[in-house]
CSV table of C-alpha atoms in Angstrom, one decimal:
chain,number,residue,atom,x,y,z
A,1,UNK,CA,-9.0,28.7,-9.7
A,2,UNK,CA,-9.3,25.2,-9.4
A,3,UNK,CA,-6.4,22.9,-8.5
A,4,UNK,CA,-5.2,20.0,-10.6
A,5,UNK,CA,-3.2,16.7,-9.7
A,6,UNK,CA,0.3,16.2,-11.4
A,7,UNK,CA,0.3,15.2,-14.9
A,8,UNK,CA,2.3,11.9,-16.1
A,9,UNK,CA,4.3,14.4,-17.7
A,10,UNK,CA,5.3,16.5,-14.6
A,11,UNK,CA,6.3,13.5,-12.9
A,12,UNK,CA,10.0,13.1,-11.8
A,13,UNK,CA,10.7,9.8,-12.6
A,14,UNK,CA,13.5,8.9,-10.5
A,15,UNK,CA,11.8,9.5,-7.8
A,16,UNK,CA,8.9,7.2,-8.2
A,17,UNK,CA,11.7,5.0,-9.1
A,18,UNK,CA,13.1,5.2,-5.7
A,19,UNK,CA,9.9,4.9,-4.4
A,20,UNK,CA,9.0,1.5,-5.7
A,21,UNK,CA,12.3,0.2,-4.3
A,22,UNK,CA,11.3,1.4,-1.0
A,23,UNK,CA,8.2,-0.4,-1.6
A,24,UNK,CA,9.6,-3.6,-2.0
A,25,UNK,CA,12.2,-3.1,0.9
A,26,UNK,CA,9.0,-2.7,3.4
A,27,UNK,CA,7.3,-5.4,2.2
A,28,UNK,CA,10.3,-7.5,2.9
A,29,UNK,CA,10.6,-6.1,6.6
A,30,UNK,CA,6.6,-6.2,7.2
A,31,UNK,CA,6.5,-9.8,6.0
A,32,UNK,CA,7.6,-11.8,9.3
A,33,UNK,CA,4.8,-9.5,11.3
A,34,UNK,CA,1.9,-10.6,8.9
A,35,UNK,CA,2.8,-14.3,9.6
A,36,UNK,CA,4.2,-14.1,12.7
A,37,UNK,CA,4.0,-12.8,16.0
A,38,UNK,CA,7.0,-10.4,15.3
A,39,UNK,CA,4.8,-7.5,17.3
A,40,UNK,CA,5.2,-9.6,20.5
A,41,UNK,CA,8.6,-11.2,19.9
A,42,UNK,CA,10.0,-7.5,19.3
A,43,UNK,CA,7.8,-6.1,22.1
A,44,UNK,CA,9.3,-8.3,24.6
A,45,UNK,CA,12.9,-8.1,22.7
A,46,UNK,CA,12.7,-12.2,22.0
A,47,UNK,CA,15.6,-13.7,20.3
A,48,UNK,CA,14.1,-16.0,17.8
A,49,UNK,CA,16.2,-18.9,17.5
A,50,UNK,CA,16.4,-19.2,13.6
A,51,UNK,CA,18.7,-22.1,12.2
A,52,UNK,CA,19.9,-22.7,8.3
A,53,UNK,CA,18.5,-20.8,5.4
A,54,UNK,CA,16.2,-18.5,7.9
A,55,UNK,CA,19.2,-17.6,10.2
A,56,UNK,CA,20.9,-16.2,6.6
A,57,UNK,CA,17.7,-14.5,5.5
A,58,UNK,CA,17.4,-13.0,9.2
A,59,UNK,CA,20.8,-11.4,9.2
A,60,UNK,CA,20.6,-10.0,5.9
A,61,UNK,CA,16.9,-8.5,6.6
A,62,UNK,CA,18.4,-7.1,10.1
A,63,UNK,CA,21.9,-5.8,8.4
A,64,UNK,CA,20.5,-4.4,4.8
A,65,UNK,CA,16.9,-4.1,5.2
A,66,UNK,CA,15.6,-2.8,8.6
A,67,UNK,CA,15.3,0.8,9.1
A,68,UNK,CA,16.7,1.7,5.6
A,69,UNK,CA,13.2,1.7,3.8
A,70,UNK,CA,10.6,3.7,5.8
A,71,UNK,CA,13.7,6.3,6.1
A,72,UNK,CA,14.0,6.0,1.9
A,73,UNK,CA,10.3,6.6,2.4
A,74,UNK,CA,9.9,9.4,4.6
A,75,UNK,CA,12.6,11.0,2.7
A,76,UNK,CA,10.4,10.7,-0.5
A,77,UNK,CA,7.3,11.9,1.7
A,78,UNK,CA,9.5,15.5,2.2
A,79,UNK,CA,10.4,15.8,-1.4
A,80,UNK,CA,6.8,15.1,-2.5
A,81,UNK,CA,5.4,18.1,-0.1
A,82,UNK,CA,7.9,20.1,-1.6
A,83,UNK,CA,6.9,19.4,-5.1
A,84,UNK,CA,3.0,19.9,-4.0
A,85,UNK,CA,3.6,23.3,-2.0
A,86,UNK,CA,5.5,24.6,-5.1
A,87,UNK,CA,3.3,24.0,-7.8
A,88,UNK,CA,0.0,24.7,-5.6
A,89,UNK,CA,2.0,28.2,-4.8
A,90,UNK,CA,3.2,28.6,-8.8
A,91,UNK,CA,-1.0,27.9,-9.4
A,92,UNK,CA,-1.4,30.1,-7.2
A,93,UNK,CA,-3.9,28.0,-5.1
A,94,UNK,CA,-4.0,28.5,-1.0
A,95,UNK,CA,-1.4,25.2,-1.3
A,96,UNK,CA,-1.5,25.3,3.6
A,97,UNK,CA,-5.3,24.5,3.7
A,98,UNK,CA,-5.3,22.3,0.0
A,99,UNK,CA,-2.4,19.9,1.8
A,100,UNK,CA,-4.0,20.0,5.2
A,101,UNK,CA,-6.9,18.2,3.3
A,102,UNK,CA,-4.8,15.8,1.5
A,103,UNK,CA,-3.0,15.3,4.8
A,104,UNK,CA,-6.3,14.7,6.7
A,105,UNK,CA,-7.5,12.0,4.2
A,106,UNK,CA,-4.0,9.9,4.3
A,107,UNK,CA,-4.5,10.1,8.1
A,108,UNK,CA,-8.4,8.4,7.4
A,109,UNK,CA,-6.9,6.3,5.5
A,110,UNK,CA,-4.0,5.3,7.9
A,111,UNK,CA,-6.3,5.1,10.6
A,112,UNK,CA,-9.0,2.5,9.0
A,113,UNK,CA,-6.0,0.6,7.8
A,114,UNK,CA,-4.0,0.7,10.9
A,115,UNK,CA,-7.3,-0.4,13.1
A,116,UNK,CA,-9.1,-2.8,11.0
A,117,UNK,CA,-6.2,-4.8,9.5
A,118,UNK,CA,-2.6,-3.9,10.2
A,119,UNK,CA,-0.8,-2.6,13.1
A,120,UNK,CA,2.7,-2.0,11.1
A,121,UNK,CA,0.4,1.1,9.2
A,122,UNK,CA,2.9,4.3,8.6
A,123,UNK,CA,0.3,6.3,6.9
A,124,UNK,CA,-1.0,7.8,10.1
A,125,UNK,CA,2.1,8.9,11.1
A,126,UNK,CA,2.9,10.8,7.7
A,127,UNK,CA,-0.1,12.9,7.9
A,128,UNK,CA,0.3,13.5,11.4
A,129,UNK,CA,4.0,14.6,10.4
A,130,UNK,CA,2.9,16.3,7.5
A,131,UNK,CA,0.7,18.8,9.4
A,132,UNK,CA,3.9,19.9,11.3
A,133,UNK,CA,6.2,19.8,8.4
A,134,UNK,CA,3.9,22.7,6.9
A,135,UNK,CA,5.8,24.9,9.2
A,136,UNK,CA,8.9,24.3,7.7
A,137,UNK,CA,7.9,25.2,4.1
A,138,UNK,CA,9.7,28.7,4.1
A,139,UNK,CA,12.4,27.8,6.4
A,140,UNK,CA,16.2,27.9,4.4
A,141,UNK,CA,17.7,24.6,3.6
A,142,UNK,CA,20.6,25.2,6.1
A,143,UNK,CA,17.7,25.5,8.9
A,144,UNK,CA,16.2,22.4,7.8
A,145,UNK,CA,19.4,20.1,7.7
A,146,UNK,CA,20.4,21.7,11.6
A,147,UNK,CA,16.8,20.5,12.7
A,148,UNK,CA,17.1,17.2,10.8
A,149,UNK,CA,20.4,16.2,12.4
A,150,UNK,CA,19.3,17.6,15.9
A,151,UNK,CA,16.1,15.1,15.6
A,152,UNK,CA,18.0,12.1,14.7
A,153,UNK,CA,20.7,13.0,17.5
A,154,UNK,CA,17.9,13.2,19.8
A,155,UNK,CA,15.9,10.3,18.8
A,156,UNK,CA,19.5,8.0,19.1
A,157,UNK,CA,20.1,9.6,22.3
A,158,UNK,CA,17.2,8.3,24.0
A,159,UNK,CA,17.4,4.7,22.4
A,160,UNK,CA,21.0,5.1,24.4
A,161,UNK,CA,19.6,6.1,27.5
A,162,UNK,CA,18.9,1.9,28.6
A,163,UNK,CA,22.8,2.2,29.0
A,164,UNK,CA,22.6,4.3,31.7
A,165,UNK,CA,20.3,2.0,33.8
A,166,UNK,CA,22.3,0.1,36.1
A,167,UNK,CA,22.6,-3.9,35.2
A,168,UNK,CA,20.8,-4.6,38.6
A,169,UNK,CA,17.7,-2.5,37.8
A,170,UNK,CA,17.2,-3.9,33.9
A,171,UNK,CA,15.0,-6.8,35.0
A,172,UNK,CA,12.7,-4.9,37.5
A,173,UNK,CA,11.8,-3.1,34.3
A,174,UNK,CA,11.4,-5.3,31.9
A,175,UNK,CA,7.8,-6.0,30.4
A,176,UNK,CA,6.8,-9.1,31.8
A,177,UNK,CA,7.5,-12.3,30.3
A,178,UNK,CA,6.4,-12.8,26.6
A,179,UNK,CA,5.2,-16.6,27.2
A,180,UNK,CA,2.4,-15.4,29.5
A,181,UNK,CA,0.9,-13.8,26.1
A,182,UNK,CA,1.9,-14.9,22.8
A,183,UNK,CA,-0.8,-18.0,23.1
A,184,UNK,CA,-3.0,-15.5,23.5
A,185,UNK,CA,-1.8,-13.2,20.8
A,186,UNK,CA,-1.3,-16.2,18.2
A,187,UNK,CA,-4.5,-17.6,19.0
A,188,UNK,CA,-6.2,-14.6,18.0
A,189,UNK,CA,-4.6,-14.2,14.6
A,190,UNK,CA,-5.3,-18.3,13.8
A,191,UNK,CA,-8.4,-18.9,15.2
A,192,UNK,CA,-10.7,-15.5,16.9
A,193,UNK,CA,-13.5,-14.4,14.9
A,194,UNK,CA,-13.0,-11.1,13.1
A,195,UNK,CA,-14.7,-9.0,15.9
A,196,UNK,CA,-12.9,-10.6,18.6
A,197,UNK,CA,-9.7,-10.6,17.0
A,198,UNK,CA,-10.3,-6.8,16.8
A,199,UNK,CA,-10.8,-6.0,19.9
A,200,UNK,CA,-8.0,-7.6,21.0
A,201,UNK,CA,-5.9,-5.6,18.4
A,202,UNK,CA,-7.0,-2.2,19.7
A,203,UNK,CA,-6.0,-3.0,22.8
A,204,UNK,CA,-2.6,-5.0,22.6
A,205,UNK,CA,-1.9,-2.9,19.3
A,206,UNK,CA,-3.3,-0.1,18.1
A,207,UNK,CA,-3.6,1.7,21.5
A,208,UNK,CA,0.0,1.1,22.0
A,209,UNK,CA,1.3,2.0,18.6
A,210,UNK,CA,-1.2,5.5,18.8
A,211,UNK,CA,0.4,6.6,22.6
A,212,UNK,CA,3.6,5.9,21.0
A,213,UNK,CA,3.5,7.9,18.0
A,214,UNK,CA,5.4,11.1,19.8
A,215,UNK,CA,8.6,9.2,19.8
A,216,UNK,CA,8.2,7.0,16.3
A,217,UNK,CA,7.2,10.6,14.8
A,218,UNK,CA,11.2,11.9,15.6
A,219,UNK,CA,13.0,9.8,13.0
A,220,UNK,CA,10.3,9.7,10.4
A,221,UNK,CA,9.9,13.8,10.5
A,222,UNK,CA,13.6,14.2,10.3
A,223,UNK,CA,13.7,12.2,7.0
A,224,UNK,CA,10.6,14.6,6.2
A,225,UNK,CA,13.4,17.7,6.6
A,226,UNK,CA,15.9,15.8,4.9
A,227,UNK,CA,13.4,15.5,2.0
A,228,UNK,CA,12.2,18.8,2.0
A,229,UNK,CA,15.8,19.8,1.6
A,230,UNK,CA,16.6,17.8,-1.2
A,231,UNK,CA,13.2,19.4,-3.1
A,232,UNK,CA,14.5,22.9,-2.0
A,233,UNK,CA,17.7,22.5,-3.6
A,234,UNK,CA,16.7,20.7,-6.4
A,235,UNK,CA,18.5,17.8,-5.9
A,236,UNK,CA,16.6,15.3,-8.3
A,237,UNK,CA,16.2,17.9,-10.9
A,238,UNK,CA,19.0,18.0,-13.7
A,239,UNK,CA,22.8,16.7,-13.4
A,240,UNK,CA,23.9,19.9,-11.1
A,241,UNK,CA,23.9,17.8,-8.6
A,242,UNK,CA,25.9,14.9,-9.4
A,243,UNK,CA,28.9,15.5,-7.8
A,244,UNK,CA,27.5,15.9,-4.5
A,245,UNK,CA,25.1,12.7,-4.9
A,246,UNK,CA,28.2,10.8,-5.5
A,247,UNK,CA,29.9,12.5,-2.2
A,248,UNK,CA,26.8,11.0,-0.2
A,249,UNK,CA,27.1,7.7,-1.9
A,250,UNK,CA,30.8,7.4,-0.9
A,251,UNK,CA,30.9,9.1,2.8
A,252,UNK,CA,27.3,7.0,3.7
A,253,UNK,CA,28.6,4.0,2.3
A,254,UNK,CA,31.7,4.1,4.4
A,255,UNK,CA,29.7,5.2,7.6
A,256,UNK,CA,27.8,2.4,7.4
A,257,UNK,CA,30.9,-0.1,7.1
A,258,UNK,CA,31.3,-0.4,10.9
A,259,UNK,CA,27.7,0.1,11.7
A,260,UNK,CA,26.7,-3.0,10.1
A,261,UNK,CA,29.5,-4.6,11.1
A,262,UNK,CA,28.9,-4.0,15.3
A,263,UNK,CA,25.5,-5.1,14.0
A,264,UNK,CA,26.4,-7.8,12.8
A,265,UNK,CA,28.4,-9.0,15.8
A,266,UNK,CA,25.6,-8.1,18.2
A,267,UNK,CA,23.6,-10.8,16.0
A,268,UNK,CA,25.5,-13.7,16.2
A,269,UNK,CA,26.4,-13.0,19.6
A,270,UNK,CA,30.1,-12.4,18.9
A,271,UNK,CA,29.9,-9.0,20.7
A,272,UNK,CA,28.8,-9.8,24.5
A,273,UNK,CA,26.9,-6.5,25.9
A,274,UNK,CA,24.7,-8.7,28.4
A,275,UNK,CA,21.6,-6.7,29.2
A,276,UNK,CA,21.9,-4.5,27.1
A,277,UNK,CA,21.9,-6.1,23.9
A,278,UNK,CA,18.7,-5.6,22.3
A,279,UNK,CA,19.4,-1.5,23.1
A,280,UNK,CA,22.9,-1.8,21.2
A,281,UNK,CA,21.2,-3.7,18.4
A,282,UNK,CA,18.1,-1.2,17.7
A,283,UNK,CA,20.8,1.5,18.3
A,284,UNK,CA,23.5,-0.1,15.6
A,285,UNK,CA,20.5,-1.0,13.5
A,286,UNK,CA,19.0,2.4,13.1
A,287,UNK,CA,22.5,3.9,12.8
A,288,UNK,CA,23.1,1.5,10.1
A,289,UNK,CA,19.6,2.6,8.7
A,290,UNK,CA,19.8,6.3,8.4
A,291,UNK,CA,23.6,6.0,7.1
A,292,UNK,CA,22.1,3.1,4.1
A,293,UNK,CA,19.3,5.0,3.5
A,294,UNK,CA,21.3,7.8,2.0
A,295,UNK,CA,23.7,5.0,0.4
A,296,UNK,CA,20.9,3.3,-1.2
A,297,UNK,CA,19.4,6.7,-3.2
A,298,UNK,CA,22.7,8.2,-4.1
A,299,UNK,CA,23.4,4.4,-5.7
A,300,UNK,CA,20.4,4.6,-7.5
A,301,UNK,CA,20.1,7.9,-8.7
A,302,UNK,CA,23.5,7.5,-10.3
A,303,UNK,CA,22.4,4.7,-11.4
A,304,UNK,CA,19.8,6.3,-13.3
A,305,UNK,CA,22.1,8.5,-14.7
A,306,UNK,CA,23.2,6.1,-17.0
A,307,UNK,CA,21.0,4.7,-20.0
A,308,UNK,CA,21.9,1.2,-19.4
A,309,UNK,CA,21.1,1.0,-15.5
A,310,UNK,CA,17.8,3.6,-16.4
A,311,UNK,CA,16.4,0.9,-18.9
A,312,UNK,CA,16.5,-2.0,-16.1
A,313,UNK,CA,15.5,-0.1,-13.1
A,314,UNK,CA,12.5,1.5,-15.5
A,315,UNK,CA,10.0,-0.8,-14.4
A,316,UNK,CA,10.2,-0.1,-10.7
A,317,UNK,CA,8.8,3.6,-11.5
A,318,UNK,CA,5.1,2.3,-12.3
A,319,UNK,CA,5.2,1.0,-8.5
A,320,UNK,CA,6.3,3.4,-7.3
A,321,UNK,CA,3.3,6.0,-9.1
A,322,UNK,CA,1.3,3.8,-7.1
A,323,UNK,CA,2.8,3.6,-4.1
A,324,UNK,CA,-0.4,3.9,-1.9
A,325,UNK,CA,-2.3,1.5,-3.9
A,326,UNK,CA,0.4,-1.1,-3.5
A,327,UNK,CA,1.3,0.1,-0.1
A,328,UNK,CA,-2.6,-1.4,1.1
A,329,UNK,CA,-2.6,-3.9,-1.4
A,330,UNK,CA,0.4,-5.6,0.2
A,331,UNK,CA,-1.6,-5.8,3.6
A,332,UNK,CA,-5.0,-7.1,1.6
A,333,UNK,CA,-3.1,-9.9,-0.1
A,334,UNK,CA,-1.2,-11.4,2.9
A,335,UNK,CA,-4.2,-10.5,5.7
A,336,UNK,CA,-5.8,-12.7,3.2
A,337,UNK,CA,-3.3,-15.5,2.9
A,338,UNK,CA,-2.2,-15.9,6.2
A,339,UNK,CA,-5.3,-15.3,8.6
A,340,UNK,CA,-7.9,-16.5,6.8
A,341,UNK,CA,-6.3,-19.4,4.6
A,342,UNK,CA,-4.7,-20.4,8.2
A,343,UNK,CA,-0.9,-19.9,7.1
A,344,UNK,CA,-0.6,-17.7,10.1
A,345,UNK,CA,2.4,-18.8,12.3
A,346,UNK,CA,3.3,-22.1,10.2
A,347,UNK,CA,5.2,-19.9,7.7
A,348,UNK,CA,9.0,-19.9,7.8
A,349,UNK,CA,11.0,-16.9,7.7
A,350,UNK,CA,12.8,-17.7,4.2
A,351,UNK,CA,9.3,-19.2,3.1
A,352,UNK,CA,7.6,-15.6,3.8
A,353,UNK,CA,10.5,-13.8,1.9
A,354,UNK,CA,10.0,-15.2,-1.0
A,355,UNK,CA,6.2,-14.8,-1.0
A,356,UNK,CA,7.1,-11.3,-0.6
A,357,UNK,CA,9.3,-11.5,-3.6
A,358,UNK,CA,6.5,-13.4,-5.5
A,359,UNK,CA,3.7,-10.6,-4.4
A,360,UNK,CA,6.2,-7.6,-5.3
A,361,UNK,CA,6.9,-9.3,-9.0
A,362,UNK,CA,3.1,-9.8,-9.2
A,363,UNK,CA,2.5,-6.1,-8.1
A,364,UNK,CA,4.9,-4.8,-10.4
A,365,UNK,CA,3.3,-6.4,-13.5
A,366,UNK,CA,0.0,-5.1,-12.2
A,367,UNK,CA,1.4,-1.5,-12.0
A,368,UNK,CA,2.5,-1.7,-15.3
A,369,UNK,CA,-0.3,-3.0,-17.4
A,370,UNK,CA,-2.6,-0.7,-14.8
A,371,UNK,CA,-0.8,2.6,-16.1
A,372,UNK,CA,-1.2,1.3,-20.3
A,373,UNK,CA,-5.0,2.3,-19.5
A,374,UNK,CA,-4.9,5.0,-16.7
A,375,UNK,CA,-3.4,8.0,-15.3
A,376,UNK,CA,-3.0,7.4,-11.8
A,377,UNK,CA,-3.5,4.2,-9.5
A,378,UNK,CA,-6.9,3.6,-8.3
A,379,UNK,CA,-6.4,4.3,-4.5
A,380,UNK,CA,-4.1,7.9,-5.6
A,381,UNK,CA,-7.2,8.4,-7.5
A,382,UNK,CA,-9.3,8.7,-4.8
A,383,UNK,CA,-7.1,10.9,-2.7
A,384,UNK,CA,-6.7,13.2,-5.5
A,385,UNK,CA,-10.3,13.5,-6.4
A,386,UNK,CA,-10.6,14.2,-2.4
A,387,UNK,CA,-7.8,16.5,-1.9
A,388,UNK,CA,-8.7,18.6,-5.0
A,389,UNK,CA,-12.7,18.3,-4.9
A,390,UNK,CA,-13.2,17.3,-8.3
A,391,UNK,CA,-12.8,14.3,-10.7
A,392,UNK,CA,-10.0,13.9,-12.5
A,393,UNK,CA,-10.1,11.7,-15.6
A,394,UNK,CA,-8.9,8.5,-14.3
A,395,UNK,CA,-8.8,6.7,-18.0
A,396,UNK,CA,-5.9,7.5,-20.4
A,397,UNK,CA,-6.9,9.5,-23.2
A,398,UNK,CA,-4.8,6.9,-25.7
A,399,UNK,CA,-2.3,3.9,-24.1
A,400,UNK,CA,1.1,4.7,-22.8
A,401,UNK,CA,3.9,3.2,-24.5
């Protein structure tokens, strides 16, 4: 029997709804690493020293942007293996070997994109994820939520574990300082040729980023769990749910009251921790991540509840349904307009926010007039026609309306 890719029709919207708000949230955190040397200045835990309209845009990307968007996404990535195990199983296809091949070609995919033009890639790490998160298929929901908690409790206890060093021994084990290589990294991105500039990336970057992927992997496969629940349960499916969405919105939204607040405090130096401020701020900032994350989808799915709010929000679905394609598309346009138009590193931070706005608006049109002609984005095309090992029809049979 042959397998299939999901139909418009079997699509749950809210979802890709969700999605294309995650989107746009990591295209507003990417943004100041595709201009800037953020990989560097967060590598050696520089304090930027923004002033006027970029020290506003800084503290609201740090207090309502960071962390909450690859979570949103991960969580999505969770209740879209659901979703493809189940109907696989209901088709009765062998649905362990079809998504180990769709899980292989997202990590191709993550790995040309991660070497050859952006270190900030999180595809790689999905389908590494993904091959684990197989495992858990058949697990109960009340299994997955105990290993989903007992990941992120691990994960914040060893960002914590910098508190335990005495003050004495911080600097002996510091990196170095960050002076004695950003000329080199920034001249690279303005100037190297591609080949050079390469080279240098798989070496400062990508080797880095690949050895590091056992501890990255913790927070992003517990979002996984958290998503596979959700599918489980049948979260996004129907209104059975809606009391307990509305009991995440209200307990997350209150967690995340003092989180942001310390956070806040650590940032404009209000809150004195001496050495150990840049581990209180990535602790307070992912805390204050995983807590909005959960805020952020319970607001919008009631949200969508409601005709009103589902009419407005509507356009962010046809983003989402092509997530992937946009996801690369975002690092085509700006590799483009910053390293070879020469913007890189003479863009300011509020300057690069609202190119991102720009690009995101651009992309949504795109998505929208894309999907009056065809089924599925060009890029989620491919992986399907991949995955499945046959060519799906990638033109409409008549235009949506």
């Amino acid at each position: 029997m042959k397998g299939s890719p999901v139909k418009p029709s079997e699509r749950i919207i809210m979802l890709d709804v969700i999605r294309g708000f995650a989107l746009f949230g990591i295209l507003l955190v990417n943004m100041p690493a595709f201009h800037s040397p953020n990989f560097i200045n967060q590598l050696y835990s520089v304090d930027v020293p923004y002033e006027g309209l970029d020290a506003v845009v800084y503290a609201f990307l740090q207090l309502f942007v960071q962390v909450k968007f690859f979570t949103i996404f991960s969580f999505l990535f969770g209740v879209g293996f659901y979703l493809f195990m189940k109907r696989a199983e209901v088709k009765g296809l062998r649905m362990k070997s079809l998504f180990f091949r769709r899980a292989s070609i997202l990590l191709i995919i993550g790995l040309l994109h991660l070497i050859f033009l952006w270190f900030g890639d999180i595809l790689h790490l999905y389908a590494v994820g993904g091959f684990l998160l197989v495992a858990f298929y058949k697990r109960i929901p009340k299994t997955l939520i105990k290993w989903a908690f007992s990941l992120l409790a691990i994960y914040l206890a060893l960002l914590s574990m910098t508190f335990f060093i005495p003050v004495d021994m911080m600097d002996e084990l510091g990196l170095g300082n960050a002076d004695d290589v950003l000329p080199t990294y920034i001249y690279m991105y303005e100037s190297a040729p591609y080949l050079e500039w390469l080279s240098y990336r798989i070496k400062v970057e990508v080797i880095p980023i690949l050895i590091n992927i056992p501890f990255t992997l913790i927070p992003v496969f517990a979002f996984f769990l958290f998503g596979l629940y959700a599918g489980k349960k049948g979260i996004f499916e129907g209104s059975a749910y809606a009391p307990f969405i509305k009991k995440v919105q209200i307990v997350t939204g209150t967690l995340s009251i003092p989180f942001v607040i310390c956070l806040f405090l650590l940032l404009q130096g209000l809150w004195d921790v001496g050495v150990y401020k840049s581990t209180a701020t990535d602790l307070f900032k992912n805390l204050s991540g995983f807590s909005l994350c959960f805020f952020y989808m319970a607001t919008l799915t009631r949200l969508l509840q409601l005709d009103a709010w589902k009419k407005r929000l509507s356009w962010l679905q046809f983003v989402g349904r092509m997530a992937l394609t946009n996801y690369l598309a975002q690092t085509v346009i700006c590799f483009t307009l910053f390293n070879i138009f020469n913007l890189y590193n003479h863009v300011s931070l509020s300057l690069g926010t609202a190119i991102a706005i720009v690009i995101f608006i651009a992309q949504a049109a795109w998505s929208k007039a894309w999907f009056n002609s065809f089924q599925f984005g060009p890029m989620e095309w491919l992986w399907r026609t991949f995955t499945y090992g046959h060519i799906s029809p990638l033109r409409r049979q008549s235009k949506a309306s």
